[in-house]
Coordinates of C-alpha atoms in Angstrom, one line a residue:
Chain A
M1 CA 35.3 -19.1 -44.5
R2 CA 33.3 -16.0 -43.6
N3 CA 32.9 -17.3 -40.0
I4 CA 36.5 -18.0 -39.6
L5 CA 37.4 -14.5 -40.9
R6 CA 34.8 -13.0 -38.5
K7 CA 36.5 -15.0 -35.6
E8 CA 39.9 -13.6 -36.7
M9 CA 38.6 -10.0 -36.7
K10 CA 36.5 -10.1 -33.5
L11 CA 38.4 -12.5 -31.2
S12 CA 41.9 -13.1 -32.4
S13 CA 43.1 -9.7 -33.6
S14 CA 44.7 -6.9 -31.7
V15 CA 43.2 -3.4 -32.1
L16 CA 46.7 -2.3 -33.1
S17 CA 46.4 -4.2 -36.3
Y18 CA 43.5 -2.0 -37.3
L19 CA 45.1 1.3 -36.0
F20 CA 48.4 0.6 -37.7
I21 CA 46.6 0.5 -41.1
L22 CA 46.9 4.3 -40.8
F23 CA 50.6 4.0 -41.3
G24 CA 49.7 3.6 -45.0
L25 CA 49.3 7.4 -44.9
M26 CA 53.1 7.6 -44.4
F27 CA 53.1 7.7 -48.2
L28 CA 52.3 11.4 -47.8
L29 CA 55.4 12.2 -45.8
P30 CA 58.1 14.0 -47.7
G31 CA 61.8 13.3 -46.8
Y32 CA 60.9 10.0 -45.1
P33 CA 61.5 6.4 -46.3
I34 CA 57.8 5.9 -47.2
L35 CA 58.0 2.1 -47.5
C36 CA 58.5 2.0 -43.7
G37 CA 54.7 2.5 -43.7
A38 CA 54.4 -1.1 -45.1
F39 CA 56.7 -2.3 -42.3
F40 CA 54.6 -0.6 -39.6
V41 CA 51.4 -2.2 -41.0
S42 CA 53.2 -5.6 -40.6
L43 CA 54.2 -4.7 -37.1
G44 CA 50.5 -4.1 -36.3
L45 CA 49.7 -7.6 -37.7
F46 CA 52.5 -9.1 -35.6
Q47 CA 50.6 -7.7 -32.5
S48 CA 47.6 -9.8 -33.5
F49 CA 49.6 -13.0 -33.6
Q50 CA 50.9 -12.1 -30.2
T51 CA 47.4 -11.5 -28.8
A52 CA 46.1 -14.7 -30.4
R53 CA 48.9 -16.8 -28.9
E54 CA 48.1 -15.5 -25.4
A55 CA 44.5 -16.3 -25.9
N56 CA 45.0 -20.0 -27.0
D57 CA 43.5 -18.9 -30.3
I58 CA 45.1 -21.6 -32.4
V59 CA 43.9 -24.5 -30.3
F60 CA 40.4 -22.9 -30.0
S61 CA 40.3 -22.5 -33.8
A62 CA 41.4 -26.1 -34.4
L63 CA 38.5 -27.3 -32.2
L64 CA 35.9 -25.4 -34.2
P65 CA 34.1 -27.5 -36.8
V66 CA 36.4 -26.5 -39.7
A67 CA 39.2 -28.4 -41.4
K68 CA 42.6 -27.6 -39.9
K69 CA 43.7 -25.9 -43.1
D70 CA 40.8 -23.5 -42.7
V71 CA 42.4 -22.2 -39.5
V72 CA 45.5 -21.3 -41.6
I73 CA 43.5 -19.8 -44.4
G74 CA 41.5 -17.7 -41.9
K75 CA 44.7 -16.2 -40.6
Y76 CA 45.9 -15.4 -44.1
L77 CA 42.6 -13.9 -45.0
F78 CA 42.8 -11.6 -42.0
V79 CA 46.4 -10.6 -42.8
C80 CA 45.5 -9.9 -46.5
L81 CA 42.5 -7.9 -45.4
I82 CA 44.6 -5.6 -43.3
E83 CA 47.3 -5.4 -45.9
G84 CA 44.6 -4.6 -48.6
C85 CA 43.2 -1.8 -46.5
A86 CA 46.7 -0.3 -45.9
F87 CA 47.4 -0.7 -49.7
L88 CA 44.3 1.3 -50.5
L89 CA 45.4 4.1 -48.1
M90 CA 48.9 4.1 -49.7
A91 CA 47.3 4.1 -53.2
F92 CA 45.2 7.1 -52.2
A93 CA 48.2 9.0 -50.9
A94 CA 50.3 8.0 -53.9
V95 CA 47.6 9.2 -56.3
L96 CA 47.3 12.5 -54.4
R97 CA 51.1 13.0 -54.8
M98 CA 51.0 12.0 -58.5
T99 CA 48.1 14.4 -59.3
V100 CA 47.2 17.3 -57.0
F101 CA 50.7 17.6 -55.5
S102 CA 52.7 16.6 -58.5
Q103 CA 54.3 20.0 -58.7
S104 CA 54.7 20.5 -55.0
V105 CA 58.2 21.8 -54.1
V106 CA 58.2 19.8 -50.9
Y107 CA 57.8 16.6 -52.8
R108 CA 59.9 17.6 -55.8
S109 CA 62.9 18.4 -53.6
N110 CA 62.5 15.1 -51.8
A111 CA 65.9 13.3 -51.7
L112 CA 64.2 10.0 -50.8
M113 CA 61.9 7.8 -52.8
N114 CA 58.9 9.4 -54.4
A115 CA 55.4 7.9 -53.8
N116 CA 54.4 6.5 -57.1
F117 CA 53.2 3.2 -58.6
F118 CA 56.7 1.7 -58.3
A119 CA 56.6 2.5 -54.5
L120 CA 53.1 0.8 -54.3
G121 CA 54.5 -2.2 -56.1
M122 CA 57.3 -2.4 -53.6
A123 CA 54.9 -2.1 -50.7
C124 CA 53.1 -5.2 -52.1
V125 CA 56.5 -7.0 -52.2
I126 CA 57.1 -6.1 -48.5
F127 CA 53.6 -7.4 -47.6
G128 CA 54.3 -10.6 -49.6
M129 CA 57.6 -11.0 -47.7
F130 CA 55.7 -10.7 -44.4
N131 CA 53.3 -13.4 -45.5
L132 CA 56.1 -15.7 -46.7
I133 CA 58.6 -15.2 -43.9
F134 CA 56.5 -14.3 -40.8
V135 CA 53.1 -15.9 -41.3
G136 CA 54.5 -19.0 -43.1
G137 CA 57.3 -19.3 -40.4
F138 CA 54.8 -19.0 -37.6
F139 CA 52.8 -22.0 -38.9
K140 CA 55.9 -24.2 -38.7
T141 CA 55.2 -24.5 -35.0
A142 CA 52.0 -22.4 -34.5
Y143 CA 53.5 -20.8 -31.4
R144 CA 57.1 -19.5 -32.2
F145 CA 57.1 -16.2 -33.9
G146 CA 60.3 -14.5 -32.7
R147 CA 62.7 -15.8 -35.3
P148 CA 60.3 -15.4 -38.2
F149 CA 59.7 -11.8 -37.3
V150 CA 63.4 -10.9 -36.8
T151 CA 64.0 -12.6 -40.2
F152 CA 61.2 -10.5 -41.7
I153 CA 62.6 -7.3 -40.2
I154 CA 66.0 -7.9 -41.9
A155 CA 64.3 -8.8 -45.2
A156 CA 62.0 -5.8 -45.1
F157 CA 64.7 -3.3 -44.4
L158 CA 67.0 -4.7 -47.1
L159 CA 64.1 -4.3 -49.5
I160 CA 63.4 -0.8 -48.3
F161 CA 67.1 0.1 -48.6
A162 CA 67.2 -1.4 -52.1
A163 CA 64.0 0.4 -53.2
E164 CA 65.3 3.7 -51.9
A165 CA 68.7 3.2 -53.5
L166 CA 67.6 2.0 -57.0
H167 CA 66.7 5.3 -58.5
H168 CA 70.1 6.7 -57.7
V169 CA 71.7 4.0 -60.0
P170 CA 72.4 5.5 -63.4
G171 CA 69.8 4.5 -65.9
M172 CA 67.1 3.8 -63.2
E173 CA 66.0 7.3 -62.5
A174 CA 62.6 6.5 -64.1
L175 CA 61.8 4.5 -61.0
N176 CA 61.4 7.8 -59.1
A177 CA 59.0 9.3 -61.6
F178 CA 56.7 12.2 -60.7
G179 CA 53.1 12.5 -61.8
S180 CA 52.3 10.6 -64.9
E181 CA 55.9 10.4 -66.1
H182 CA 56.9 6.9 -67.4
I183 CA 53.4 5.8 -66.6
V184 CA 53.6 2.6 -68.6
L185 CA 56.7 1.5 -66.7
Q186 CA 55.1 2.5 -63.4
V187 CA 51.9 0.6 -64.1
T188 CA 53.9 -2.4 -65.2
L189 CA 56.0 -2.3 -62.0
L190 CA 52.8 -2.0 -59.8
A191 CA 51.2 -4.9 -61.6
A192 CA 54.4 -7.0 -61.2
G193 CA 54.4 -6.1 -57.4
I194 CA 50.7 -7.2 -57.1
V195 CA 51.3 -10.4 -59.0
L196 CA 54.4 -11.2 -56.9
Y197 CA 52.4 -10.5 -53.7
L198 CA 49.6 -12.9 -54.8
L199 CA 52.0 -15.6 -55.9
I200 CA 54.1 -15.4 -52.7
T201 CA 51.0 -15.4 -50.5
V202 CA 49.4 -18.4 -52.2
I203 CA 52.6 -20.4 -52.0
S204 CA 53.2 -19.4 -48.4
C205 CA 49.5 -20.3 -47.4
R206 CA 49.7 -23.7 -49.1
R207 CA 53.0 -24.5 -47.3
A208 CA 51.6 -23.2 -44.0
C209 CA 48.5 -25.5 -44.4
G210 CA 50.9 -28.4 -44.9
Y211 CA 53.0 -27.5 -41.8
F212 CA 49.9 -27.0 -39.6
E213 CA 48.4 -30.3 -40.7
R214 CA 51.5 -32.1 -39.3
I215 CA 51.7 -30.2 -36.0
D216 CA 50.6 -31.8 -32.7
L217 CA 48.6 -29.2 -30.8
Chain B
M1 CA 24.7 -48.4 -32.0
I2 CA 28.4 -47.7 -32.3
I3 CA 28.9 -43.9 -32.9
A4 CA 32.6 -43.6 -32.5
E5 CA 35.5 -46.0 -32.8
V6 CA 39.1 -45.8 -31.9
K7 CA 41.2 -48.7 -33.3
D8 CA 44.8 -49.6 -32.8
L9 CA 45.8 -46.0 -32.0
V10 CA 49.6 -45.7 -31.7
K11 CA 51.4 -42.5 -30.8
K12 CA 55.1 -42.5 -29.8
Y13 CA 56.7 -39.7 -27.8
P14 CA 60.3 -39.9 -26.6
S15 CA 59.2 -40.7 -23.0
F16 CA 55.6 -42.0 -23.6
E17 CA 53.7 -44.2 -25.9
L18 CA 50.1 -44.9 -26.7
K19 CA 50.1 -48.6 -27.3
S20 CA 47.4 -49.8 -29.7
V21 CA 44.5 -48.1 -28.0
S22 CA 41.1 -49.4 -29.1
F23 CA 37.6 -48.8 -27.8
A24 CA 34.2 -47.9 -29.1
L25 CA 31.5 -45.5 -27.9
E26 CA 27.8 -46.3 -28.3
S27 CA 24.9 -43.8 -28.6
G28 CA 22.8 -43.4 -25.4
R29 CA 25.6 -44.5 -23.1
I30 CA 28.0 -42.8 -20.7
T31 CA 31.6 -43.9 -20.9
G32 CA 34.0 -43.0 -18.1
F33 CA 37.7 -42.8 -19.2
I34 CA 39.9 -43.4 -16.2
G35 CA 43.6 -43.5 -15.6
R36 CA 46.4 -41.8 -13.7
N37 CA 47.9 -38.5 -14.7
G38 CA 50.1 -39.2 -17.8
A39 CA 48.4 -42.5 -18.6
G40 CA 47.4 -41.2 -22.0
K41 CA 43.8 -39.9 -21.6
T42 CA 44.4 -36.5 -23.0
T43 CA 46.6 -37.8 -25.8
T44 CA 43.8 -40.2 -26.8
I45 CA 41.2 -37.5 -26.6
K46 CA 43.3 -35.1 -28.6
S47 CA 43.8 -37.8 -31.3
M48 CA 40.0 -38.2 -31.4
L49 CA 39.7 -34.5 -32.2
N50 CA 42.6 -34.4 -34.8
M51 CA 44.6 -32.2 -32.5
I52 CA 47.5 -34.6 -32.7
H53 CA 48.5 -37.1 -35.3
P54 CA 48.8 -40.8 -34.4
D55 CA 51.6 -42.8 -35.8
S56 CA 49.0 -45.4 -36.8
G57 CA 45.5 -46.5 -36.1
M58 CA 42.1 -45.4 -37.1
I59 CA 39.4 -43.0 -35.7
R60 CA 35.9 -43.1 -37.0
F61 CA 32.8 -41.2 -36.1
F62 CA 29.3 -41.9 -37.5
D63 CA 30.8 -44.6 -39.8
S64 CA 33.2 -42.1 -41.4
P65 CA 36.9 -41.8 -40.9
L66 CA 37.9 -38.6 -39.0
T67 CA 40.6 -37.9 -41.6
G68 CA 38.9 -36.1 -44.6
N69 CA 35.6 -35.6 -42.8
E70 CA 36.9 -33.4 -39.9
A71 CA 34.6 -30.4 -40.3
K72 CA 31.5 -32.4 -40.9
I73 CA 32.2 -34.7 -37.9
K74 CA 33.2 -31.9 -35.5
K75 CA 29.8 -30.2 -36.1
R76 CA 28.2 -33.3 -34.5
I77 CA 30.7 -33.4 -31.6
G78 CA 30.7 -31.4 -28.4
Y79 CA 34.1 -31.0 -26.7
S80 CA 35.2 -29.4 -23.5
A81 CA 38.8 -29.1 -22.3
G82 CA 38.3 -28.6 -18.5
T83 CA 39.8 -25.4 -17.2
I84 CA 41.5 -24.1 -20.3
S85 CA 40.2 -20.6 -21.0
W86 CA 40.0 -19.0 -24.4
Y87 CA 40.3 -15.3 -25.1
P88 CA 40.7 -14.3 -21.4
R89 CA 39.8 -10.6 -22.0
K90 CA 36.8 -11.1 -24.3
K91 CA 33.3 -11.2 -23.0
I92 CA 31.6 -14.7 -22.9
R93 CA 28.8 -13.2 -24.9
D94 CA 31.2 -12.2 -27.7
I95 CA 32.9 -15.6 -27.7
V96 CA 29.6 -17.3 -27.9
D97 CA 28.4 -15.0 -30.7
I98 CA 31.3 -16.2 -32.8
V99 CA 31.1 -19.9 -31.9
K100 CA 27.4 -20.3 -32.6
R101 CA 27.8 -19.2 -36.2
F102 CA 29.9 -22.4 -36.9
Y103 CA 27.0 -24.7 -35.9
D104 CA 23.8 -24.9 -37.9
T105 CA 22.5 -27.0 -35.0
W106 CA 23.1 -24.2 -32.4
D107 CA 20.2 -24.2 -30.0
E108 CA 19.7 -20.8 -28.4
A109 CA 17.2 -22.1 -25.9
E110 CA 19.6 -24.8 -24.7
Y111 CA 22.3 -22.1 -24.5
R112 CA 20.1 -19.9 -22.3
K113 CA 19.1 -22.9 -20.2
Y114 CA 22.7 -23.8 -19.4
L115 CA 23.6 -20.1 -18.9
E116 CA 21.0 -20.0 -16.2
L117 CA 21.7 -23.5 -14.8
F118 CA 25.4 -22.8 -14.4
S119 CA 24.8 -19.2 -13.2
I120 CA 27.1 -17.8 -15.9
D121 CA 27.2 -14.1 -16.4
E122 CA 27.8 -13.7 -20.1
T123 CA 29.0 -10.1 -19.7
K124 CA 32.1 -11.4 -17.8
T125 CA 35.4 -12.3 -19.3
P126 CA 37.1 -15.6 -18.7
L127 CA 39.7 -13.7 -16.8
E128 CA 37.1 -12.8 -14.2
L129 CA 35.9 -16.4 -13.7
S130 CA 37.0 -19.0 -11.2
E131 CA 38.5 -22.3 -12.5
G132 CA 35.2 -24.0 -11.9
M133 CA 33.3 -21.4 -13.8
K134 CA 35.7 -21.8 -16.8
V135 CA 34.8 -25.5 -16.8
K136 CA 31.2 -24.6 -16.9
V137 CA 31.6 -22.1 -19.8
N138 CA 33.4 -24.8 -21.8
L139 CA 30.7 -27.3 -21.0
M140 CA 28.0 -24.8 -22.0
L141 CA 29.6 -24.3 -25.4
A142 CA 29.8 -28.1 -25.8
L143 CA 26.2 -28.6 -24.8
S144 CA 24.5 -25.9 -26.8
H145 CA 24.7 -27.3 -30.3
R146 CA 22.8 -30.6 -30.0
S147 CA 26.0 -32.7 -30.1
E148 CA 25.5 -36.4 -30.7
V149 CA 28.8 -37.2 -29.0
L150 CA 30.2 -35.3 -26.0
I151 CA 34.0 -35.7 -25.5
L152 CA 34.9 -34.1 -22.2
D153 CA 38.4 -33.9 -20.7
E154 CA 38.0 -33.8 -17.0
P155 CA 34.8 -31.9 -17.0
T156 CA 34.2 -32.3 -13.3
S157 CA 37.6 -31.2 -12.0
G158 CA 37.4 -27.8 -10.3
L159 CA 33.6 -28.1 -9.8
D160 CA 32.0 -27.9 -6.4
P161 CA 30.0 -31.1 -5.3
F162 CA 26.7 -29.5 -6.2
S163 CA 27.7 -28.5 -9.7
R164 CA 29.3 -31.9 -10.2
N165 CA 26.1 -33.6 -9.2
E166 CA 24.1 -31.3 -11.5
L167 CA 26.5 -32.1 -14.4
L168 CA 26.2 -35.9 -13.8
E169 CA 22.4 -35.5 -13.9
I170 CA 22.8 -33.6 -17.2
F171 CA 24.9 -36.5 -18.6
T172 CA 22.1 -38.9 -17.7
D173 CA 19.5 -36.7 -19.4
L174 CA 21.6 -36.5 -22.5
K175 CA 22.2 -40.2 -22.5
N176 CA 18.4 -40.7 -22.4
E177 CA 18.2 -38.5 -25.5
G178 CA 20.6 -40.8 -27.3
V179 CA 23.8 -38.8 -26.9
A180 CA 27.1 -40.7 -26.3
V181 CA 29.0 -39.1 -23.4
F182 CA 32.7 -39.8 -23.1
F183 CA 34.5 -38.2 -20.2
S184 CA 37.8 -38.5 -18.6
T185 CA 38.2 -38.1 -14.9
H186 CA 40.2 -38.8 -11.8
I187 CA 37.1 -38.8 -9.6
I188 CA 36.1 -42.4 -9.6
S189 CA 32.9 -41.7 -7.6
D190 CA 31.6 -39.8 -10.7
I191 CA 32.1 -42.9 -12.8
E192 CA 30.5 -45.0 -10.1
K193 CA 27.5 -42.7 -10.1
C194 CA 26.7 -42.4 -13.8
A195 CA 28.9 -44.3 -16.2
D196 CA 27.5 -47.3 -18.1
D197 CA 30.9 -48.3 -19.5
I198 CA 34.5 -47.9 -18.4
V199 CA 37.6 -47.4 -20.5
Y200 CA 40.6 -47.8 -18.2
I201 CA 44.0 -46.8 -19.5
S202 CA 47.3 -47.3 -17.8
Q203 CA 50.8 -46.4 -19.1
G204 CA 49.4 -45.8 -22.6
R205 CA 47.7 -49.2 -22.8
I206 CA 44.0 -50.0 -22.6
V207 CA 43.6 -52.3 -19.7
A208 CA 39.8 -52.6 -19.9
A209 CA 37.0 -51.3 -22.2
M210 CA 33.8 -52.8 -21.1
Q211 CA 30.5 -52.3 -19.3
K212 CA 30.9 -51.1 -15.7
A213 CA 29.1 -54.1 -14.3
D214 CA 31.6 -56.4 -16.2
F215 CA 34.5 -54.3 -15.0
I216 CA 33.4 -54.6 -11.4
R217 CA 32.8 -58.4 -11.8
Q218 CA 36.3 -58.8 -13.4
F219 CA 38.4 -56.5 -11.3
S220 CA 36.7 -55.8 -7.9
V221 CA 36.9 -57.9 -4.8
A222 CA 33.5 -58.5 -3.1
G223 CA 32.4 -55.4 -1.2
E224 CA 35.1 -53.2 -2.6
S225 CA 34.3 -49.8 -3.9
L226 CA 35.3 -48.9 -7.5
E227 CA 37.7 -46.3 -6.1
Y228 CA 39.5 -48.8 -4.0
T229 CA 39.6 -51.2 -7.0
M230 CA 41.3 -48.6 -9.1
L231 CA 43.8 -47.8 -6.3
R232 CA 44.6 -51.4 -5.9
L233 CA 45.0 -51.9 -9.7
E234 CA 47.2 -48.9 -10.0
G235 CA 49.2 -50.1 -7.0
G236 CA 50.9 -52.6 -9.3
A237 CA 48.5 -55.5 -10.1
V238 CA 47.8 -54.3 -13.6
H239 CA 51.2 -54.6 -15.1
A240 CA 52.6 -57.2 -12.7

């Protein structure tokens, strides 16, 4: 599995997938829908799928001495690796805002969503959606990615809109907590986001392995 | 010794069908796979590599079914897909560096030997190579990990006569080392020159799978070249 991941990183990927990890730092931007950072990270991953398709990557990989399902798992591992790196950057930015900058006027007067553990949990859900809708959708054919990506864009922006709107709903203000306010709720929501991400990704990967096994290359 | 076996392979497409394709490959023998464009050669080869899924039939390598033993079997197989190029903008060296890690039988000395023999500059990208050179790169990858079976889809197409001759000599050397070489081609003279066995496919059906000498005895008219025999057979006699 280490070899197939190395192949993904060195041969199949686009450099944009790595560069777009930096969009995780959008969690530092005040007055900006910070979850768009998760979307841009996914956009970087999309570039790798495009690069890989142009390079006959799927057929090349299927000819390597690995089981066909390992080709799929390799792609998921790469996607998860990039998402994991972006998540760490987002977490770093969120922790900064929750500690050092917890009293900053710029962030306190922010009309949009605050960068906290709830936001991190939602970023996980967006990444999970990418894995489910886009990566899973791609492996239905192993070459068509237009429709899965458009579907993901719609789902991602609906999620971002919902996450941004939720704390304006009466009784849900705690979702926009600053610093360590409502910390138990925040940690619970982050844990729920991570669990959901893992669950969705595993389900999507298993389904994609099934699809890919049936495809004629 | 039978090293690979294809038995009753059926694959139906809307406009084409592989009809109960069966043949076997033996170690230490070169088998030429001949047939017109669209006869079913590539479909058969792709089935042998688990790239496509037959509707029925069985494929076995080294006494094990391909299904369920794919990774293990593929380590012992060398495959080359003619002029297809992978990762057009990556250096050959970088591609090789990734590929060799998948094979515990990777032979660096063999790799260097073919690099020199085929005059391949490993700092070039596939984009910078001619069609013939792409074929050579694919062959080099297939030949550098001590494969026991070589499955080659039109390995001589796009090669100049000198390189073709060199390649056929390599096939003979490999055969003498016990490797089973299976290659599809349109160039009948290549088969005439080095094949021990012939598998002839026409319109998705195996017409003959036998030793070359038996094939000539059965299908050729006295004094006729193999190429002319094939032209005559494809001219209508086979399915008449």
